[in-house]
CSV table of C-alpha atoms in Angstrom, one decimal:
chain,number,residue,atom,x,y,z
A,22,ALA,CA,0.0,0.0,0.0
A,23,GLN,CA,1.2,3.5,-0.7
A,24,LYS,CA,1.7,6.1,2.0
A,25,ILE,CA,2.4,9.9,2.0
A,26,THR,CA,4.1,11.5,5.0
A,27,GLN,CA,4.1,15.3,5.7
A,28,THR,CA,6.0,15.9,8.9
A,29,GLN,CA,5.4,19.6,9.2
A,30,PRO,CA,2.0,20.4,10.7
A,31,GLY,CA,2.6,24.1,10.3
A,32,MET,CA,5.2,26.4,8.7
A,33,PHE,CA,5.8,30.2,9.0
A,34,VAL,CA,7.5,32.3,6.4
A,35,GLN,CA,7.9,36.0,5.7
A,36,GLU,CA,6.6,37.6,2.6
A,37,LYS,CA,9.0,37.4,-0.3
A,38,GLU,CA,11.1,34.6,1.2
A,39,ALA,CA,11.3,31.0,-0.1
A,40,VAL,CA,9.8,28.1,1.8
A,41,THR,CA,10.1,24.3,1.4
A,42,LEU,CA,7.3,22.0,2.4
A,43,ASP,CA,8.4,18.4,3.0
A,44,CYS,CA,6.8,15.3,1.6
A,45,THR,CA,8.1,11.7,1.7
A,46,TYR,CA,6.3,8.7,0.1
A,47,ASP,CA,6.4,5.0,0.2
A,48,THR,CA,5.3,2.6,-2.5
A,49,SER,CA,6.6,-0.6,-4.0
A,50,ASP,CA,5.2,0.3,-7.5
A,51,PRO,CA,7.9,1.7,-9.8
A,52,SER,CA,5.3,3.8,-11.6
A,53,TYR,CA,3.6,6.6,-9.7
A,54,GLY,CA,2.7,10.3,-9.8
A,55,LEU,CA,3.2,12.9,-7.2
A,56,PHE,CA,1.0,16.0,-6.8
A,57,TRP,CA,0.8,19.0,-4.6
A,58,TYR,CA,-2.5,20.8,-3.9
A,59,LYS,CA,-3.2,24.0,-2.1
A,60,GLN,CA,-6.4,24.4,0.0
A,61,PRO,CA,-7.3,27.9,1.2
A,62,SER,CA,-9.8,28.3,4.0
A,63,SER,CA,-12.6,28.6,1.3
A,64,GLY,CA,-12.2,24.9,0.8
A,65,GLU,CA,-11.3,24.6,-2.9
A,66,MET,CA,-8.5,22.1,-3.6
A,67,ILE,CA,-6.2,23.8,-6.1
A,68,PHE,CA,-3.8,21.8,-8.2
A,69,LEU,CA,-0.3,23.2,-8.1
A,70,ILE,CA,2.3,20.8,-9.6
A,71,TYR,CA,2.8,17.2,-10.8
A,72,GLN,CA,5.9,15.0,-11.0
A,73,GLY,CA,5.9,11.5,-12.6
A,74,SER,CA,8.2,8.8,-11.3
A,75,TYR,CA,10.0,8.5,-14.6
A,76,ASP,CA,10.4,12.2,-15.1
A,77,GLN,CA,14.1,13.1,-15.3
A,78,GLN,CA,13.8,16.8,-14.5
A,79,ASN,CA,12.1,18.4,-11.5
A,80,ALA,CA,8.8,19.9,-12.3
A,81,THR,CA,8.3,23.7,-12.1
A,82,GLU,CA,5.2,25.8,-12.4
A,83,GLY,CA,5.8,29.5,-12.0
A,84,ARG,CA,6.8,30.1,-8.3
A,85,TYR,CA,6.3,26.5,-7.5
A,86,SER,CA,9.0,23.8,-8.0
A,87,LEU,CA,9.1,20.2,-6.9
A,88,ASN,CA,12.4,18.9,-5.5
A,89,PHE,CA,12.1,15.2,-6.5
A,90,GLN,CA,14.7,12.9,-4.9
A,91,LYS,CA,13.7,9.4,-6.0
A,92,ALA,CA,16.3,7.5,-4.0
A,93,ARG,CA,15.2,9.2,-0.9
A,94,LYS,CA,11.5,9.0,-1.8
A,95,SER,CA,11.0,12.6,-1.2
A,96,ALA,CA,9.0,15.2,-3.2
A,97,ASN,CA,9.3,18.5,-1.5
A,98,LEU,CA,7.5,21.6,-2.7
A,99,VAL,CA,9.5,24.8,-2.9
A,100,ILE,CA,7.6,28.1,-3.1
A,101,SER,CA,9.7,31.0,-4.1
A,102,ALA,CA,9.0,34.7,-3.2
A,103,SER,CA,6.1,33.9,-0.9
A,104,GLN,CA,3.0,36.0,-1.0
A,105,LEU,CA,0.3,36.7,1.6
A,106,GLY,CA,-2.1,34.7,-0.7
A,107,ASP,CA,0.0,31.6,-0.3
A,108,SER,CA,-1.3,31.2,3.3
A,109,ALA,CA,-3.2,27.9,3.1
A,110,MET,CA,-3.1,24.2,3.7
A,111,TYR,CA,-0.8,22.3,1.4
A,112,PHE,CA,-1.3,18.6,0.6
A,113,CYS,CA,1.1,16.2,-1.0
A,114,ALA,CA,-0.6,13.3,-2.8
A,115,MET,CA,0.3,10.2,-4.8
A,116,SER,CA,-1.5,8.3,-7.6
A,117,LEU,CA,-0.8,4.8,-9.0
A,118,PRO,CA,-1.5,3.5,-12.5
A,119,SER,CA,-5.1,2.6,-13.1
A,120,GLY,CA,-7.9,3.5,-15.5
A,121,TYR,CA,-8.5,6.6,-13.4
A,122,SER,CA,-6.6,8.5,-10.8
A,123,THR,CA,-7.2,8.0,-7.1
A,124,LEU,CA,-5.1,10.0,-4.8
A,125,THR,CA,-3.6,9.1,-1.5
A,126,PHE,CA,-3.0,12.3,0.5
A,127,GLY,CA,-0.6,13.3,3.3
A,128,LYS,CA,-2.0,15.0,6.4
A,129,GLY,CA,-1.1,18.4,5.1
A,130,THR,CA,1.0,21.4,6.1
A,131,MET,CA,-0.5,24.7,7.1
A,132,LEU,CA,1.6,27.6,5.7
A,133,LEU,CA,1.2,31.0,7.1
A,134,VAL,CA,2.9,33.9,5.3
A,135,SER,CA,3.4,37.1,7.4
A,136,PRO,CA,4.0,40.6,6.1
B,198,ASP,CA,-11.5,29.9,-11.7
B,199,THR,CA,-12.3,26.2,-11.2
B,200,GLU,CA,-13.9,24.4,-14.1
B,201,VAL,CA,-15.6,22.0,-11.7
B,202,THR,CA,-18.7,23.6,-10.3
B,203,GLN,CA,-20.4,22.4,-7.2
B,204,THR,CA,-23.8,23.5,-5.8
B,205,PRO,CA,-24.8,24.4,-3.2
B,206,LYS,CA,-21.8,25.9,-1.5
B,207,HIS,CA,-23.4,25.5,1.9
B,208,LEU,CA,-26.1,23.1,3.0
B,209,VAL,CA,-27.7,22.6,6.4
B,210,MET,CA,-30.1,19.6,6.7
B,211,GLY,CA,-31.9,17.8,9.3
B,212,MET,CA,-31.4,14.1,9.9
B,213,THR,CA,-34.7,13.2,8.3
B,214,ASN,CA,-34.2,15.4,5.2
B,215,LYS,CA,-33.4,14.3,1.7
B,216,LYS,CA,-31.1,16.6,-0.2
B,217,SER,CA,-28.6,16.4,-3.1
B,218,LEU,CA,-25.2,17.8,-3.9
B,219,LYS,CA,-24.6,18.6,-7.5
B,220,CYS,CA,-21.4,18.8,-9.5
B,221,GLU,CA,-20.8,19.8,-13.1
B,222,GLN,CA,-17.6,19.8,-15.2
B,223,HIS,CA,-17.1,21.0,-18.8
B,224,MET,CA,-13.5,19.8,-19.4
B,225,GLY,CA,-14.6,16.6,-21.3
B,226,HIS,CA,-13.3,14.5,-18.4
B,227,ARG,CA,-14.8,10.9,-18.2
B,228,ALA,CA,-13.9,10.2,-14.6
B,229,MET,CA,-15.6,11.9,-11.7
B,230,TYR,CA,-15.1,11.6,-8.0
B,231,TRP,CA,-16.6,12.4,-4.6
B,232,TYR,CA,-14.3,13.0,-1.7
B,233,LYS,CA,-15.3,13.7,1.9
B,234,GLN,CA,-13.1,15.9,4.1
B,235,LYS,CA,-13.4,16.4,7.8
B,236,ALA,CA,-11.9,19.4,9.5
B,237,LYS,CA,-8.1,19.4,9.7
B,238,LYS,CA,-8.0,16.1,7.8
B,239,PRO,CA,-7.0,15.2,4.2
B,240,PRO,CA,-9.8,14.3,1.8
B,241,GLU,CA,-11.0,10.7,1.7
B,242,LEU,CA,-12.3,9.0,-1.4
B,243,MET,CA,-15.9,8.0,-1.5
B,244,PHE,CA,-16.9,7.2,-5.0
B,245,VAL,CA,-15.4,7.0,-8.5
B,246,TYR,CA,-17.3,7.1,-11.7
B,247,SER,CA,-15.5,6.2,-14.9
B,248,TYR,CA,-17.4,6.6,-18.2
B,249,GLU,CA,-20.6,7.1,-16.2
B,250,LYS,CA,-20.2,3.7,-14.5
B,251,LEU,CA,-19.6,3.4,-10.8
B,252,SER,CA,-16.0,2.0,-10.5
B,253,ILE,CA,-15.2,2.5,-6.8
B,254,ASN,CA,-17.4,2.6,-3.7
B,255,GLU,CA,-15.1,2.9,-0.7
B,256,SER,CA,-17.6,1.1,1.6
B,257,VAL,CA,-19.7,4.3,1.9
B,258,PRO,CA,-22.9,3.9,3.9
B,259,SER,CA,-26.1,3.6,1.9
B,260,ARG,CA,-27.4,6.9,3.2
B,261,PHE,CA,-25.0,8.4,0.5
B,262,SER,CA,-26.2,7.6,-3.0
B,263,PRO,CA,-24.2,8.7,-6.0
B,264,GLU,CA,-25.6,9.2,-9.5
B,265,CYS,CA,-23.9,10.1,-12.8
B,266,PRO,CA,-26.6,11.2,-15.2
B,267,ASN,CA,-24.1,11.9,-18.0
B,268,SER,CA,-20.4,12.5,-18.5
B,269,SER,CA,-20.6,16.1,-17.2
B,270,LEU,CA,-22.8,15.7,-14.2
B,271,LEU,CA,-22.4,14.0,-10.8
B,272,ASN,CA,-24.8,14.0,-8.0
B,273,LEU,CA,-24.6,12.9,-4.4
B,274,HIS,CA,-28.0,12.1,-2.9
B,275,LEU,CA,-28.2,12.4,0.9
B,276,HIS,CA,-30.8,10.8,3.1
B,277,ALA,CA,-31.1,10.1,6.8
B,278,LEU,CA,-27.6,11.5,7.5
B,279,GLN,CA,-26.0,11.7,10.9
B,280,PRO,CA,-24.3,14.7,12.5
B,281,GLU,CA,-21.0,13.0,12.1
B,282,ASP,CA,-21.5,13.3,8.3
B,283,SER,CA,-21.0,17.0,8.5
B,284,ALA,CA,-18.0,17.7,6.4
B,285,LEU,CA,-16.7,19.4,3.2
B,286,TYR,CA,-17.7,17.3,0.2
B,287,LEU,CA,-15.4,17.7,-2.8
B,288,CYS,CA,-16.3,16.8,-6.3
B,289,ALA,CA,-13.4,16.2,-8.8
B,290,SER,CA,-12.8,15.1,-12.3
B,291,SER,CA,-10.0,13.7,-14.5
B,292,GLN,CA,-9.5,12.2,-17.9
B,293,PRO,CA,-9.0,8.5,-17.3
B,294,GLY,CA,-6.2,6.7,-19.1
B,295,THR,CA,-2.9,5.0,-18.3
B,296,SER,CA,-1.0,8.2,-18.0
B,297,LEU,CA,-0.1,9.2,-14.4
B,298,GLY,CA,-0.4,12.8,-15.4
B,299,ASP,CA,-4.2,12.5,-15.4
B,300,THR,CA,-4.5,15.3,-12.9
B,301,ILE,CA,-7.6,15.4,-10.7
B,302,TYR,CA,-9.2,18.8,-10.7
B,303,PHE,CA,-11.4,19.7,-7.8
B,304,GLY,CA,-14.4,21.9,-7.3
B,305,GLU,CA,-14.8,24.5,-4.6
B,306,GLY,CA,-16.6,22.0,-2.4
B,307,SER,CA,-20.0,21.9,-0.6
B,308,TRP,CA,-20.0,22.5,3.1
B,309,LEU,CA,-22.6,20.2,4.7
B,310,THR,CA,-23.9,20.5,8.2
B,311,VAL,CA,-26.3,17.9,9.6
B,312,VAL,CA,-28.4,19.1,12.5
């Protein structure tokens, strides 16, 4: 069975600084996908970034980048130049091959950005 | 703006009521999902529809009844709920296939309170 671990219940960062949110995973399947989602207090789950297990390069999407270290089974999210609007819960998730995607989520990290 | 639309945004219902949550997507996706999320917890998968057929039912009590009238619509019928069913209900969609990059896109959620 697959498992996602997020060890940071909460993180604080000042505006304009970079922050790294940790995520480790466990699966015996060689083929998997890793996702990060942002959930503001409004409830919507917003897709941020995706990394496939066979991707050679780390994924980047604007201010978001995924530091993928396959041997260590880690997929940390790096947010550069934090903004006040980045304050939210962040979930790391994993999917395995199937006819459709079902996500296993970590417990989440609450990020607070201060002025 | 999300392309998965959920209504209503907020719902308060009594334990003897019958109500429905509705979800619509216009991305041409053929897989749709219901997730349940309790406060300060990650989302938990309830149901998966793939090509309008129920593919996964994660042992959800029968007081929750999903329906997929067509490829764009997904309903969750609620009857005789308990106060512990109060949660955020998230609808999501993806394009099924063998690619792990089939990102799941979520709606804004429906906040349900059972009184």
